[in-house]
Amino acid sequence: MSLRARDTGVRELMDDPDCDPDRLAATLRRFDAVNRLWSGWAALYRRRLGPFLASLERPARVLDLGSGGGDLVARLAAAAERDGLEVRWLGADPDERALAVAQRRASPRIEFRATDASSLRADGERFDAVVSNHVLHHLGAADLAGFADNSLALSDGIVLHSDIRRSRTAYGLYAVGVTPLAPGTFLRTDGLRSIRRSYRASELEAALGRPWAVTDASPFRIVAEARARA
Ligand SMILES: C[S@@+](CC[C@H](N)C(=O)[O-])C[C@H]1O[C@@H](n2cnc3c(N)ncnc32)[C@H](O)[C@@H]1O
């Protein structure tokens, strides 16, 4: 199969509102292991988010848009706590089924809500940083523009959207690496479809336009970053 161009026609099983709820819940729970292994957020926190939050020298508020099973928020919150940073976290996802899985990670510092970027913006919510993981490649062109614009409007500081970088190496390694995690989930089919739907850095930068900068974070990852409008 050619990965030269994005395959925008392929649809992920978890995006079907009528998909098997048990498999979906198992998929959301197991995103934890997948994200630990592949998402690159430990490095992104160390390099970008952690230093930015520390530079504020005051308590901060961070939003994870499309928080799924909530594992990324929980991991970032633990990292910030280890660094002695006082941060309140909100994981937002319009899918109630995701909320049900994420809720078990809620804590005095971590809240989850079934809502999306445009509703949060309409409610006048503000954050010091807005992040997302594996959301951009799910969206069609119009939704991508709206999502990116809303994420920027919600932030007083930085926005970091991390996603898969489409490549043959990512496809081959994921196909093998996901095998022990895949039973009972959509991880194999959806992960490979995700890679086919994903961008290369130059494609995403062209799709987002200014003020976004998109860089390769690793052979498998890209990060779209922008600073809040003054
Ligand atoms: C592949 S999942 C990624 C979940 C999680 N971020 C992770 O990395 O495991 C994509 C998530 O984005 C959510 N989503 C889609 N459109 C959204 C929007 N406009 N605002 C917030 N979340 C959205 C979906 O409901 C879904 O849970």
Tab-separated table of N, CA and C in Angstrom, residues 85-185:
chain	number	residue	atom	x	y	z
A	85	LEU	N	5.016	21.864	40.135
A	85	LEU	CA	4.176	22.882	39.493
A	85	LEU	C	2.727	22.698	39.920
A	86	GLU	N	2.069	23.816	40.176
A	86	GLU	CA	0.658	23.745	40.553
A	86	GLU	C	-0.182	23.962	39.304
A	87	VAL	N	-0.861	22.905	38.871
A	87	VAL	CA	-1.610	22.969	37.609
A	87	VAL	C	-2.977	22.315	37.804
A	88	ARG	N	-4.009	22.967	37.271
A	88	ARG	CA	-5.326	22.340	37.193
A	88	ARG	C	-5.541	21.898	35.752
A	89	TRP	N	-6.078	20.688	35.579
A	89	TRP	CA	-6.185	20.079	34.249
A	89	TRP	C	-7.642	19.844	33.906
A	90	LEU	N	-7.987	20.102	32.650
A	90	LEU	CA	-9.307	19.730	32.143
A	90	LEU	C	-9.118	18.860	30.904
A	91	GLY	N	-9.724	17.660	30.946
A	91	GLY	CA	-9.772	16.807	29.760
A	91	GLY	C	-11.158	16.933	29.164
A	92	ALA	N	-11.241	17.357	27.901
A	92	ALA	CA	-12.537	17.569	27.260
A	92	ALA	C	-12.680	16.652	26.062
A	93	ASP	N	-13.815	15.964	26.007
A	93	ASP	CA	-14.073	15.091	24.858
A	93	ASP	C	-15.589	15.025	24.674
A	94	PRO	N	-16.066	15.289	23.441
A	94	PRO	CA	-17.511	15.310	23.242
A	94	PRO	C	-18.155	13.929	23.355
A	95	ASP	N	-17.355	12.878	23.325
A	95	ASP	CA	-17.888	11.514	23.325
A	95	ASP	C	-18.110	11.041	24.776
A	96	GLU	N	-19.384	10.859	25.141
A	96	GLU	CA	-19.732	10.437	26.517
A	96	GLU	C	-19.078	9.101	26.864
A	97	ARG	N	-18.878	8.261	25.845
A	97	ARG	CA	-18.282	6.941	26.103
A	97	ARG	C	-16.826	7.111	26.538
A	98	ALA	N	-16.153	8.112	25.968
A	98	ALA	CA	-14.773	8.404	26.391
A	98	ALA	C	-14.786	8.949	27.810
A	99	LEU	N	-15.742	9.818	28.088
A	99	LEU	CA	-15.834	10.409	29.431
A	99	LEU	C	-15.981	9.312	30.484
A	100	ALA	N	-16.806	8.311	30.192
A	100	ALA	CA	-17.042	7.238	31.160
A	100	ALA	C	-15.732	6.520	31.500
A	101	VAL	N	-14.861	6.360	30.515
A	101	VAL	CA	-13.576	5.696	30.776
A	101	VAL	C	-12.615	6.646	31.494
A	102	ALA	N	-12.637	7.926	31.090
A	102	ALA	CA	-11.676	8.888	31.656
A	102	ALA	C	-11.971	9.216	33.118
A	103	GLN	N	-13.261	9.176	33.482
A	103	GLN	CA	-13.672	9.649	34.826
A	103	GLN	C	-12.891	9.006	35.956
A	104	ARG	N	-12.472	7.745	35.782
A	104	ARG	CA	-11.773	7.067	36.896
A	104	ARG	C	-10.408	7.722	37.167
A	105	ARG	N	-9.958	8.593	36.257
A	105	ARG	CA	-8.681	9.294	36.477
A	105	ARG	C	-8.881	10.687	37.068
A	106	ALA	N	-10.149	11.054	37.320
A	106	ALA	CA	-10.418	12.388	37.871
A	106	ALA	C	-9.827	12.490	39.280
A	107	SER	N	-9.440	13.693	39.668
A	107	SER	CA	-8.854	13.926	40.989
A	107	SER	C	-9.126	15.389	41.327
A	108	PRO	N	-8.722	15.832	42.529
A	108	PRO	CA	-8.954	17.252	42.827
A	108	PRO	C	-8.325	18.184	41.787
A	109	ARG	N	-7.271	17.733	41.131
A	109	ARG	CA	-6.612	18.605	40.128
A	109	ARG	C	-7.029	18.283	38.700
A	110	ILE	N	-7.692	17.137	38.486
A	110	ILE	CA	-8.014	16.719	37.114
A	110	ILE	C	-9.516	16.564	36.955
A	111	GLU	N	-10.062	17.322	36.026
A	111	GLU	CA	-11.503	17.238	35.740
A	111	GLU	C	-11.682	16.762	34.300
A	112	PHE	N	-12.746	15.992	34.074
A	112	PHE	CA	-13.102	15.599	32.705
A	112	PHE	C	-14.507	16.075	32.414
A	113	ARG	N	-14.722	16.558	31.174
A	113	ARG	CA	-16.056	17.020	30.774
A	113	ARG	C	-16.378	16.520	29.387
A	114	ALA	N	-17.659	16.171	29.174
A	114	ALA	CA	-18.102	15.797	27.823
A	114	ALA	C	-18.453	17.077	27.077
A	115	THR	N	-17.447	17.657	26.437
A	115	THR	CA	-17.670	18.904	25.705
A	115	THR	C	-16.594	19.019	24.629
A	116	ASP	N	-16.735	20.016	23.770
A	116	ASP	CA	-15.732	20.156	22.711
A	116	ASP	C	-15.187	21.573	22.673
A	117	ALA	N	-14.282	21.797	21.728
A	117	ALA	CA	-13.549	23.062	21.689
A	117	ALA	C	-14.488	24.246	21.473
A	118	SER	N	-15.468	24.100	20.589
A	118	SER	CA	-16.312	25.272	20.288
A	118	SER	C	-17.204	25.614	21.477
A	119	SER	N	-17.707	24.593	22.216
A	119	SER	CA	-18.539	24.879	23.391
A	119	SER	C	-17.712	25.555	24.491
A	120	LEU	N	-16.488	25.070	24.687
A	120	LEU	CA	-15.631	25.684	25.714
A	120	LEU	C	-15.359	27.143	25.357
A	121	ARG	N	-15.138	27.376	24.073
A	121	ARG	CA	-14.882	28.760	23.617
A	121	ARG	C	-16.126	29.624	23.832
A	122	ALA	N	-17.284	29.072	23.482
A	122	ALA	CA	-18.531	29.833	23.658
A	122	ALA	C	-18.776	30.140	25.129
A	123	ASP	N	-18.318	29.233	26.017
A	123	ASP	CA	-18.493	29.445	27.464
A	123	ASP	C	-17.465	30.419	28.038
A	124	GLY	N	-16.534	30.893	27.203
A	124	GLY	CA	-15.539	31.870	27.654
A	124	GLY	C	-14.432	31.264	28.507
A	125	GLU	N	-14.197	29.949	28.375
A	125	GLU	CA	-13.134	29.297	29.164
A	125	GLU	C	-11.761	29.755	28.673
A	126	ARG	N	-10.795	29.866	29.585
A	126	ARG	CA	-9.434	30.276	29.228
A	126	ARG	C	-8.419	29.340	29.887
A	127	PHE	N	-7.332	29.081	29.183
A	127	PHE	CA	-6.291	28.183	29.690
A	127	PHE	C	-4.921	28.790	29.393
A	128	ASP	N	-3.927	28.364	30.169
A	128	ASP	CA	-2.566	28.819	29.879
A	128	ASP	C	-1.951	28.013	28.747
A	129	ALA	N	-2.371	26.755	28.641
A	129	ALA	CA	-1.872	25.914	27.548
A	129	ALA	C	-2.994	24.977	27.114
A	130	VAL	N	-3.045	24.712	25.813
A	130	VAL	CA	-4.015	23.768	25.256
A	130	VAL	C	-3.217	22.717	24.488
A	131	VAL	N	-3.539	21.448	24.727
A	131	VAL	CA	-2.823	20.371	24.042
A	131	VAL	C	-3.838	19.407	23.425
A	132	SER	N	-3.372	18.615	22.465
A	132	SER	CA	-4.189	17.484	22.007
A	132	SER	C	-3.250	16.389	21.525
A	133	ASN	N	-3.766	15.198	21.488
A	133	ASN	CA	-3.000	14.042	21.007
A	133	ASN	C	-3.887	13.187	20.112
A	134	HIS	N	-3.433	12.950	18.897
A	134	HIS	CA	-4.139	12.063	17.963
A	134	HIS	C	-5.541	12.538	17.615
A	135	VAL	N	-5.770	13.829	17.600
A	135	VAL	CA	-7.093	14.330	17.209
A	135	VAL	C	-7.076	14.860	15.773
A	136	LEU	N	-6.016	15.575	15.402
A	136	LEU	CA	-6.034	16.292	14.113
A	136	LEU	C	-6.320	15.381	12.922
A	137	HIS	N	-5.724	14.196	12.897
A	137	HIS	CA	-5.886	13.353	11.700
A	137	HIS	C	-7.307	12.802	11.571
A	138	HIS	N	-8.086	12.862	12.671
A	138	HIS	CA	-9.479	12.390	12.618
A	138	HIS	C	-10.375	13.369	11.869
A	139	LEU	N	-9.970	14.629	11.818
A	139	LEU	CA	-10.889	15.686	11.397
A	139	LEU	C	-10.845	15.935	9.900
A	140	GLY	N	-11.996	16.249	9.313
A	140	GLY	CA	-12.046	16.694	7.925
A	140	GLY	C	-11.551	18.128	7.843
A	141	ALA	N	-11.405	18.637	6.601
A	141	ALA	CA	-10.758	19.943	6.410
A	141	ALA	C	-11.462	21.066	7.179
A	142	ALA	N	-12.787	21.134	7.092
A	142	ALA	CA	-13.502	22.239	7.754
A	142	ALA	C	-13.389	22.103	9.271
A	143	ASP	N	-13.536	20.882	9.776
A	143	ASP	CA	-13.439	20.669	11.224
A	143	ASP	C	-12.031	20.967	11.729
A	144	LEU	N	-11.022	20.636	10.906
A	144	LEU	CA	-9.634	20.897	11.312
A	144	LEU	C	-9.423	22.394	11.522
A	145	ALA	N	-9.879	23.200	10.570
A	145	ALA	CA	-9.698	24.657	10.675
A	145	ALA	C	-10.406	25.187	11.922
A	146	GLY	N	-11.637	24.735	12.158
A	146	GLY	CA	-12.394	25.203	13.320
A	146	GLY	C	-11.747	24.763	14.618
A	147	PHE	N	-11.301	23.508	14.664
A	147	PHE	CA	-10.672	22.961	15.874
A	147	PHE	C	-9.397	23.738	16.200
A	148	ALA	N	-8.571	23.979	15.179
A	148	ALA	CA	-7.306	24.692	15.400
A	148	ALA	C	-7.588	26.117	15.871
A	149	ASP	N	-8.546	26.777	15.225
A	149	ASP	CA	-8.865	28.158	15.592
A	149	ASP	C	-9.410	28.225	17.022
A	150	ASN	N	-10.304	27.300	17.371
A	150	ASN	CA	-10.854	27.288	18.732
A	150	ASN	C	-9.757	27.012	19.765
A	151	SER	N	-8.860	26.092	19.447
A	151	SER	CA	-7.801	25.759	20.406
A	151	SER	C	-6.943	26.990	20.683
A	152	LEU	N	-6.685	27.774	19.655
A	152	LEU	CA	-5.881	28.980	19.805
A	152	LEU	C	-6.634	30.035	20.612
A	153	ALA	N	-7.942	30.148	20.341
A	153	ALA	CA	-8.749	31.149	21.051
A	153	ALA	C	-8.873	30.794	22.537
A	154	LEU	N	-8.752	29.512	22.879
A	154	LEU	CA	-8.898	29.079	24.277
A	154	LEU	C	-7.628	29.290	25.093
A	155	SER	N	-6.518	29.572	24.415
A	155	SER	CA	-5.232	29.638	25.118
A	155	SER	C	-4.734	31.071	25.273
A	156	ASP	N	-4.199	31.347	26.480
A	156	ASP	CA	-3.501	32.614	26.700
A	156	ASP	C	-2.003	32.416	26.501
A	157	GLY	N	-1.576	31.176	26.269
A	157	GLY	CA	-0.141	30.907	26.177
A	157	GLY	C	0.193	30.112	24.926
A	158	ILE	N	0.424	28.784	25.119
A	158	ILE	CA	0.811	27.977	23.961
A	158	ILE	C	-0.241	26.925	23.640
A	159	VAL	N	-0.199	26.456	22.389
A	159	VAL	CA	-1.028	25.337	21.951
A	159	VAL	C	-0.099	24.319	21.299
A	160	LEU	N	-0.250	23.051	21.710
A	160	LEU	CA	0.568	21.971	21.152
A	160	LEU	C	-0.349	20.830	20.717
A	161	HIS	N	-0.412	20.573	19.420
A	161	HIS	CA	-1.185	19.431	18.926
A	161	HIS	C	-0.186	18.388	18.420
A	162	SER	N	-0.158	17.231	19.085
A	162	SER	CA	0.765	16.172	18.689
A	162	SER	C	0.014	15.090	17.928
A	163	ASP	N	0.635	14.588	16.872
A	163	ASP	CA	-0.054	13.558	16.089
A	163	ASP	C	0.968	12.632	15.432
A	164	ILE	N	0.429	11.624	14.757
A	164	ILE	CA	1.275	10.644	14.083
A	164	ILE	C	1.858	11.274	12.814
A	165	ARG	N	3.098	10.919	12.515
A	165	ARG	CA	3.683	11.309	11.225
A	165	ARG	C	3.524	10.126	10.263
A	166	ARG	N	2.899	10.358	9.135
A	166	ARG	CA	2.657	9.255	8.185
A	166	ARG	C	3.983	8.787	7.581
A	167	SER	N	4.290	7.517	7.765
A	167	SER	CA	5.527	6.979	7.161
A	167	SER	C	5.423	5.457	7.088
A	168	ARG	N	6.179	4.900	6.185
A	168	ARG	CA	6.197	3.434	6.030
A	168	ARG	C	6.784	2.797	7.287
A	169	THR	N	7.806	3.467	7.865
A	169	THR	CA	8.431	2.899	9.063
A	169	THR	C	7.415	2.845	10.199
A	170	ALA	N	6.663	3.953	10.376
A	170	ALA	CA	5.656	3.972	11.448
A	170	ALA	C	4.646	2.847	11.203
A	171	TYR	N	4.230	2.685	9.964
A	171	TYR	CA	3.211	1.678	9.625
A	171	TYR	C	3.733	0.268	9.944
A	172	GLY	N	4.963	-0.013	9.502
A	172	GLY	CA	5.541	-1.344	9.707
A	172	GLY	C	5.766	-1.639	11.183
A	173	LEU	N	6.344	-0.671	11.899
A	173	LEU	CA	6.644	-0.915	13.316
A	173	LEU	C	5.364	-1.037	14.136
A	174	TYR	N	4.362	-0.201	13.819
A	174	TYR	CA	3.103	-0.266	14.578
A	174	TYR	C	2.419	-1.614	14.339
A	175	ALA	N	2.418	-2.062	13.073
A	175	ALA	CA	1.747	-3.323	12.734
A	175	ALA	C	2.290	-4.471	13.587
A	176	VAL	N	3.593	-4.460	13.828
A	176	VAL	CA	4.211	-5.516	14.634
A	176	VAL	C	4.040	-5.220	16.129
A	177	GLY	N	4.356	-3.978	16.516
A	177	GLY	CA	4.412	-3.621	17.933
A	177	GLY	C	3.070	-3.683	18.636
A	178	VAL	N	1.976	-3.455	17.900
A	178	VAL	CA	0.676	-3.386	18.567
A	178	VAL	C	0.105	-4.785	18.861
A	179	THR	N	0.707	-5.809	18.266
A	179	THR	CA	0.131	-7.158	18.351
A	179	THR	C	-0.232	-7.587	19.778
A	180	PRO	N	0.661	-7.436	20.771
A	180	PRO	CA	0.273	-7.898	22.112
A	180	PRO	C	-0.824	-7.063	22.764
A	181	LEU	N	-1.017	-5.818	22.291
A	181	LEU	CA	-2.010	-4.935	22.923
A	181	LEU	C	-3.370	-4.993	22.248
A	182	ALA	N	-3.413	-5.572	21.044
A	182	ALA	CA	-4.598	-5.414	20.189
A	182	ALA	C	-5.818	-6.274	20.548
A	183	PRO	N	-5.660	-7.492	21.119
A	183	PRO	CA	-6.842	-8.341	21.297
A	183	PRO	C	-7.981	-7.645	22.051
A	184	GLY	N	-9.195	-7.779	21.515
A	184	GLY	CA	-10.376	-7.216	22.177
A	184	GLY	C	-10.544	-5.719	21.963
A	185	THR	N	-9.716	-5.121	21.102
A	185	THR	CA	-9.777	-3.664	20.880
A	185	THR	C	-9.804	-3.358	19.377
